[in-house]
Amino acid sequence: MNLKEELQALNDKAEKFRRKLAAAQAREDKAVTMQFKKEIATVTKRIASLKNQQSRQLNKAGKDVKELKFSRVLTKAEQADMGKLKKSVKGLVVVHPMTALGREMNIKAVTGFAPAKF
């Protein structure tokens, strides 16, 4: 299971625990309430850990892409025929501003990064 799927599963689990906690509090069941509070705390801690790990991976990927020697904004024609562009430029990495990596790098337009000028 990748990070994104695991994070989603943990968020679903936390939401389930919150609903059960609310039901237990409505019944005034102290033992079950304490149990769900502990469960929520452990799941929340694991979620924070996964988000931190995900952030580290994005930072590393952004750093690797920024280390490429050349970058420039891609024209609309190049974006339309991405297959041809990728075949002609060896080692090209295209970063879209709406992806997680693009947001991490604060990119405003579709940008190509490559080891050599293209």
Backbone as a printed PyTorch tensor [residue, N CA C, xyz], in Angstrom:
tensor([[[  0.8550,  -1.1790,   0.0000],
         [  0.0000,   0.0000,   0.0000],
         [  0.9000,   1.2410,   0.0000]],

        [[  0.6310,   2.1430,  -0.9110],
         [  1.4590,   3.3450,  -0.9580],
         [  0.9920,   4.3530,   0.0960]],

        [[  1.7500,   5.4150,   0.2370],
         [  1.4710,   6.4060,   1.2810],
         [  0.0790,   7.0120,   1.1520]],

        [[ -0.2970,   7.3330,  -0.0730],
         [ -1.5880,   7.9870,  -0.2900],
         [ -2.7440,   7.0760,   0.1380]],

        [[ -2.6650,   5.8010,  -0.2320],
         [ -3.7190,   4.8500,   0.1300],
         [ -3.7490,   4.6170,   1.6380]],

        [[ -2.5680,   4.4910,   2.2300],
         [ -2.4910,   4.2770,   3.6740],
         [ -3.0330,   5.4830,   4.4360]],

        [[ -2.7170,   6.6700,   3.9590],
         [ -3.2130,   7.8950,   4.5770],
         [ -4.7410,   7.9680,   4.4870]],

        [[ -5.2820,   7.6010,   3.3390],
         [ -6.7350,   7.6040,   3.1640],
         [ -7.3940,   6.5850,   4.0930]],

        [[ -6.8040,   5.3970,   4.2000],
         [ -7.3560,   4.3640,   5.0770],
         [ -7.3380,   4.8240,   6.5370]],

        [[ -6.2600,   5.4680,   6.9520],
         [ -6.1760,   5.9610,   8.3300],
         [ -7.1700,   7.0880,   8.5880]],

        [[ -7.3670,   7.9610,   7.6010],
         [ -8.3610,   9.0180,   7.7640],
         [ -9.7660,   8.4340,   7.8880]],

        [[-10.0550,   7.3940,   7.0960],
         [-11.3560,   6.7230,   7.1940],
         [-11.5310,   6.0870,   8.5740]],

        [[-10.4590,   5.4570,   9.0610],
         [-10.5000,   4.8180,  10.3780],
         [-10.7210,   5.8510,  11.4790]],

        [[-10.0350,   6.9820,  11.3710],
         [-10.1790,   8.0470,  12.3700],
         [-11.6130,   8.5840,  12.3680]],

        [[-12.1860,   8.7500,  11.1970],
         [-13.5670,   9.2370,  11.1030],
         [-14.5440,   8.2320,  11.7170]],

        [[-14.2960,   6.9560,  11.4860],
         [-15.1360,   5.9060,  12.0760],
         [-15.0480,   5.9460,  13.6050]],

        [[-13.8320,   6.1180,  14.1120],
         [-13.6500,   6.2030,  15.5660],
         [-14.3480,   7.4340,  16.1400]],

        [[-14.3050,   8.5520,  15.4090],
         [-14.9770,   9.7680,  15.8950],
         [-16.4890,   9.5760,  15.9830]],

        [[-17.0530,   8.8960,  14.9820],
         [-18.4970,   8.6220,  15.0200],
         [-18.8490,   7.7100,  16.1910]],

        [[-18.0380,   6.6880,  16.4070],
         [-18.2850,   5.7640,  17.5190],
         [-18.0910,   6.4700,  18.8590]],

        [[-17.1220,   7.3880,  18.9190],
         [-16.8980,   8.1560,  20.1390],
         [-18.1200,   9.0180,  20.4520]],

        [[-18.6620,   9.6580,  19.4320],
         [-19.8520,  10.4950,  19.6330],
         [-21.0250,   9.6510,  20.1390]],

        [[-21.1750,   8.4510,  19.5940],
         [-22.2550,   7.5700,  20.0410],
         [-22.0270,   7.1280,  21.4890]],

        [[-20.7860,   6.8190,  21.8330],
         [-20.4720,   6.3950,  23.2000],
         [-20.6850,   7.5420,  24.1870]],

        [[-20.3520,   8.7640,  23.7710],
         [-20.5750,   9.9110,  24.6440],
         [-22.0690,  10.1820,  24.8250]],

        [[-22.8370,   9.9270,  23.7940],
         [-24.2840,  10.1080,  23.9040],
         [-24.8740,   9.0910,  24.8890]],

        [[-24.2990,   7.8720,  24.9090],
         [-24.7480,   6.8290,  25.8480],
         [-24.1420,   7.0130,  27.2350]],

        [[-23.1770,   7.9260,  27.3300],
         [-22.4260,   8.1690,  28.5700],
         [-21.6780,   6.9160,  29.0330]],

        [[-21.0800,   6.2180,  28.0820],
         [-20.2900,   5.0160,  28.3560],
         [-18.8260,   5.4270,  28.4890]],

        [[-18.3660,   5.5780,  29.7210],
         [-17.0270,   6.1190,  29.9790],
         [-15.9020,   5.1990,  29.4890]],

        [[-16.0510,   3.8950,  29.6750],
         [-15.0010,   2.9530,  29.2830],
         [-14.7820,   2.9870,  27.7640]],

        [[-15.8580,   2.9350,  27.0210],
         [-15.7580,   2.9520,  25.5600],
         [-15.2700,   4.3170,  25.0840]],

        [[-15.7010,   5.3870,  25.7400],
         [-15.2590,   6.7300,  25.3850],
         [-13.7430,   6.8500,  25.5280]],

        [[-13.2110,   6.3560,  26.6310],
         [-11.7570,   6.4130,  26.8450],
         [-11.0180,   5.5880,  25.7890]],

        [[-11.5810,   4.4170,  25.4660],
         [-10.9510,   3.5530,  24.4730],
         [-10.8730,   4.2640,  23.1190]],

        [[-11.9650,   4.8800,  22.6900],
         [-11.9620,   5.5450,  21.3870],
         [-11.1000,   6.7960,  21.3880]],

        [[-11.0100,   7.4830,  22.5200],
         [-10.1110,   8.6370,  22.5900],
         [ -8.6690,   8.1940,  22.3830]],

        [[ -8.2930,   7.0510,  22.9840],
         [ -6.9450,   6.5210,  22.7990],
         [ -6.7190,   6.1030,  21.3470]],

        [[ -7.7140,   5.4330,  20.7640],
         [ -7.6070,   5.0000,  19.3670],
         [ -7.4430,   6.2010,  18.4360]],

        [[ -8.2340,   7.2370,  18.6680],
         [ -8.1560,   8.4400,  17.8360],
         [ -6.7760,   9.0840,  17.9700]],

        [[ -6.2480,   9.1130,  19.1800],
         [ -4.9220,   9.7060,  19.4010],
         [ -3.8390,   8.9360,  18.6420]],

        [[ -3.8880,   7.6060,  18.6870],
         [ -2.8600,   6.8130,  17.9930],
         [ -2.9810,   6.9610,  16.4730]],

        [[ -4.2130,   6.9580,  15.9650],
         [ -4.4040,   7.0950,  14.5170],
         [ -3.9800,   8.4920,  14.0600]],

        [[ -4.2940,   9.5060,  14.8400],
         [ -3.9130,  10.8780,  14.4930],
         [ -2.3870,  11.0180,  14.4670]],

        [[ -1.7300,  10.3730,  15.4150],
         [ -0.2670,  10.4110,  15.4530],
         [  0.3140,   9.7380,  14.2060]],

        [[ -0.2580,   8.6160,  13.8080],
         [  0.2170,   7.8940,  12.6160],
         [ -0.0470,   8.7210,  11.3510]],

        [[ -1.1920,   9.4040,  11.2930],
         [ -1.5090,  10.2630,  10.1470],
         [ -0.4800,  11.3840,  10.0290]],

        [[ -0.1450,  12.0030,  11.1500],
         [  0.8460,  13.0810,  11.1360],
         [  2.2020,  12.5640,  10.6590]],

        [[  2.5590,  11.3640,  11.0880],
         [  3.8230,  10.7620,  10.6730],
         [  3.8390,  10.5150,   9.1630]],

        [[  2.7430,  10.0020,   8.6290],
         [  2.6730,   9.7370,   7.1910],
         [  2.7060,  11.0270,   6.3780]],

        [[  2.0220,  12.0690,   6.8670],
         [  2.0380,  13.3490,   6.1540],
         [  3.4480,  13.9290,   6.1300]],

        [[  4.1660,  13.7760,   7.2300],
         [  5.5490,  14.2430,   7.3010],
         [  6.4190,  13.4720,   6.3060]],

        [[  6.2190,  12.1600,   6.2540],
         [  6.9780,  11.3230,   5.3320],
         [  6.6670,  11.7030,   3.8840]],

        [[  5.3980,  11.9530,   3.5910],
         [  4.9810,  12.3560,   2.2530],
         [  5.6210,  13.6940,   1.8740]],

        [[  5.6750,  14.6150,   2.8150],
         [  6.2880,  15.9180,   2.5830],
         [  7.7830,  15.7800,   2.2960]],

        [[  8.4530,  14.9190,   3.0370],
         [  9.8840,  14.6830,   2.8140],
         [ 10.1310,  14.1240,   1.4190]],

        [[  9.2690,  13.1980,   0.9920],
         [  9.4340,  12.6220,  -0.3400],
         [  9.2340,  13.6790,  -1.4310]],

        [[  8.2400,  14.5440,  -1.2450],
         [  8.0100,  15.6110,  -2.2240],
         [  9.1880,  16.5750,  -2.2710]],

        [[  9.7270,  16.9310,  -1.1000],
         [ 10.8810,  17.8240,  -1.0530],
         [ 12.0640,  17.2120,  -1.7890]],

        [[ 12.2740,  15.9090,  -1.5980],
         [ 13.3800,  15.2160,  -2.2520],
         [ 13.1720,  15.1990,  -3.7580]],

        [[ 11.9560,  14.9060,  -4.1970],
         [ 11.6680,  14.8790,  -5.6310],
         [ 11.8470,  16.2670,  -6.2380]],

        [[ 11.3770,  17.2940,  -5.5450],
         [ 11.5350,  18.6670,  -6.0290],
         [ 12.9940,  19.0600,  -6.1220]],

        [[ 13.7610,  18.6530,  -5.1400],
         [ 15.1930,  18.9590,  -5.1420],
         [ 15.8830,  18.2670,  -6.3170]],

        [[ 15.5280,  17.0020,  -6.5640],
         [ 16.1260,  16.2630,  -7.6830],
         [ 15.7980,  16.9250,  -9.0160]],

        [[ 14.5510,  17.3720,  -9.1670],
         [ 14.1370,  18.0080, -10.4180],
         [ 14.8210,  19.3620, -10.5810]],

        [[ 14.9110,  20.1380,  -9.5160],
         [ 15.5480,  21.4610,  -9.6090],
         [ 17.0450,  21.3690,  -9.8880]],

        [[ 17.6630,  20.2390,  -9.5680],
         [ 19.0950,  20.0690,  -9.8210],
         [ 19.4050,  19.8750, -11.3020]],

        [[ 18.3680,  19.5570, -12.1060],
         [ 18.6060,  19.4440, -13.5440],
         [ 19.0360,  20.8040, -14.0740]],

        [[ 19.9760,  20.7980, -15.0050],
         [ 20.6490,  22.0380, -15.4090],
         [ 19.7630,  23.0320, -16.1440]],

        [[ 18.7570,  22.5600, -16.8680],
         [ 17.9930,  23.4660, -17.7100],
         [ 16.4930,  23.3110, -17.4540]],

        [[ 15.7970,  24.4320, -17.4410],
         [ 14.3390,  24.3940, -17.3150],
         [ 13.7360,  25.5650, -18.0670]],

        [[ 12.5430,  25.3300, -18.5930],
         [ 11.8040,  26.4180, -19.2260],
         [ 10.3290,  26.0540, -19.2900]],

        [[  9.4990,  27.0790, -19.4280],
         [  8.0560,  26.8840, -19.5470],
         [  7.7710,  26.2990, -20.9240]],

        [[  6.8700,  25.3040, -20.9710],
         [  6.5330,  24.6600, -22.2380],
         [  5.4280,  25.4370, -22.9520]],

        [[  5.5590,  25.5430, -24.2690],
         [  4.5370,  26.2240, -25.0610],
         [  3.3020,  25.3330, -25.1810]],

        [[  2.1960,  25.9140, -25.6190],
         [  0.9530,  25.1490, -25.7840],
         [  1.1330,  24.0390, -26.8210]],

        [[  1.8820,  24.3070, -27.8820],
         [  2.1190,  23.2960, -28.9150],
         [  2.9170,  22.1200, -28.3450]],

        [[  3.9090,  22.4260, -27.5360],
         [  4.7030,  21.3580, -26.9130],
         [  3.8560,  20.5480, -25.9420]],

        [[  2.9800,  21.2320, -25.2140],
         [  2.1100,  20.5320, -24.2770],
         [  1.1350,  19.6290, -25.0210]],

        [[  0.6860,  20.0730, -26.1950],
         [ -0.2760,  19.2920, -26.9700],
         [  0.3540,  18.0080, -27.5060]],

        [[  1.6350,  18.0450, -27.8500],
         [  2.3130,  16.8640, -28.3850],
         [  3.4290,  16.4350, -27.4330]],

        [[  3.0350,  16.0790, -26.2240],
         [  3.9940,  15.7440, -25.1620],
         [  4.8190,  14.5030, -25.5120]],

        [[  4.2190,  13.5330, -26.1920],
         [  4.9410,  12.3060, -26.5510],
         [  6.1300,  12.5990, -27.4410]],

        [[  5.9230,  13.4200, -28.4390],
         [  7.0020,  13.7940, -29.3650],
         [  8.1080,  14.5410, -28.6190]],

        [[  7.7080,  15.4510, -27.7350],
         [  8.6880,  16.2290, -26.9730],
         [  9.5340,  15.3260, -26.0780]],

        [[  8.8790,  14.3930, -25.3800],
         [  9.6190,  13.5090, -24.4740],
         [ 10.5630,  12.5760, -25.2360]],

        [[ 10.1740,  12.1870, -26.4510],
         [ 11.0510,  11.3280, -27.2480],
         [ 12.2660,  12.1040, -27.7550]],

        [[ 12.0850,  13.3840, -28.0410],
         [ 13.1750,  14.1720, -28.6050],
         [ 14.1390,  14.7110, -27.5420]],

        [[ 13.6930,  14.8430, -26.2950],
         [ 14.5370,  15.3940, -25.2310],
         [ 14.8160,  14.2910, -24.2130]],

        [[ 16.0630,  13.8860, -24.1530],
         [ 16.4420,  12.8110, -23.2380],
         [ 16.4570,  13.3170, -21.7940]],

        [[ 15.7890,  12.5920, -20.8910],
         [ 15.7900,  12.9470, -19.4740],
         [ 14.8550,  14.0780, -19.1070]],

        [[ 13.8830,  14.3870, -19.9640],
         [ 12.9400,  15.4720, -19.6990],
         [ 11.9780,  15.0940, -18.5780]],

        [[ 11.7950,  16.0150, -17.6450],
         [ 10.8080,  15.8570, -16.5770],
         [  9.8600,  17.0450, -16.6870]],

        [[  8.5670,  16.7360, -16.8700],
         [  7.5620,  17.7940, -17.0040],
         [  6.8180,  17.9110, -15.6850]],

        [[  6.7200,  19.1280, -15.1590],
         [  6.0330,  19.3770, -13.8890],
         [  4.8670,  20.3140, -14.1400]],

        [[  3.6850,  19.8540, -13.7850],
         [  2.4670,  20.6510, -13.9390],
         [  2.2020,  21.3920, -12.6300]],

        [[  1.7390,  22.6370, -12.6860],
         [  1.5450,  23.4160, -11.4540],
         [  0.4550,  22.8750, -10.5270]],

        [[ -0.4530,  22.0600, -11.0370],
         [ -1.5440,  21.5480, -10.2020],
         [ -1.2080,  20.2340,  -9.5010]],

        [[ -0.0580,  19.6370,  -9.7980],
         [  0.3390,  18.4130,  -9.1130],
         [  0.9600,  18.7590,  -7.7630]],

        [[  1.0990,  17.7560,  -6.9280],
         [  1.7020,  17.9740,  -5.6120],
         [  3.1220,  18.5110,  -5.7550]],

        [[  3.8670,  17.9520,  -6.6980],
         [  5.2390,  18.4040,  -6.9110],
         [  5.2630,  19.8420,  -7.4160]],

        [[  4.3510,  20.1800,  -8.3170],
         [  4.2780,  21.5450,  -8.8400],
         [  3.9350,  22.5540,  -7.7670]],

        [[  3.0040,  22.1950,  -6.8920],
         [  2.6530,  23.0930,  -5.7880],
         [  3.8220,  23.2280,  -4.8210]],

        [[  4.5290,  22.1380,  -4.5780],
         [  5.6830,  22.1530,  -3.6810],
         [  6.7850,  23.0750,  -4.2250]],

        [[  6.9590,  23.0680,  -5.5440],
         [  8.0070,  23.8700,  -6.1740],
         [  7.5370,  25.2830,  -6.5210]],

        [[  6.2660,  25.6120,  -6.2400],
         [  5.6700,  26.9200,  -6.5410],
         [  5.7780,  27.2730,  -8.0270]],

        [[  5.4620,  26.3230,  -8.8650],
         [  5.5050,  26.5370, -10.3140],
         [  4.1700,  27.1210, -10.7580]],

        [[  4.2270,  28.1230, -11.6380],
         [  3.0120,  28.8040, -12.1010],
         [  2.5380,  28.3200, -13.4610]],

        [[  3.4150,  27.6820, -14.2510],
         [  3.0520,  27.1890, -15.5820],
         [  3.7080,  25.8280, -15.7930]],

        [[  3.2170,  25.0720, -16.7750],
         [  3.7980,  23.7600, -17.0760],
         [  5.2510,  23.9730, -17.4880]],

        [[  6.1520,  23.3260, -16.7720],
         [  7.5880,  23.5560, -16.9480],
         [  8.2990,  22.2470, -17.2340]],

        [[  9.2540,  22.2960, -18.1400],
         [ 10.0780,  21.1350, -18.4460],
         [ 11.4610,  21.3160, -17.8690]],

        [[ 11.9620,  20.2740, -17.2350],
         [ 13.3130,  20.2760, -16.6750],
         [ 14.1040,  19.1930, -17.3950]],

        [[ 15.3210,  19.5000, -17.8000],
         [ 16.1470,  18.5390, -18.5190],
         [ 17.6280,  18.7820, -18.2080]],

        [[ 18.4450,  17.7530, -18.3980],
         [ 19.8790,  17.9180, -18.1440],
         [ 20.5670,  18.8210, -19.1750]],

        [[ 19.9820,  18.9300, -20.3840],
         [ 20.5800,  19.7710, -21.4300],
         [ 19.5040,  20.6890, -22.0080]],

        [[ 19.9420,  21.7340, -22.6950],
         [ 19.0160,  22.7170, -23.2590],
         [ 18.1350,  22.0520, -24.3300]],

        [[ 16.8740,  22.4500, -24.3470],
         [ 15.9540,  21.9340, -25.3800],
         [ 15.0920,  23.0430, -25.9210]]])
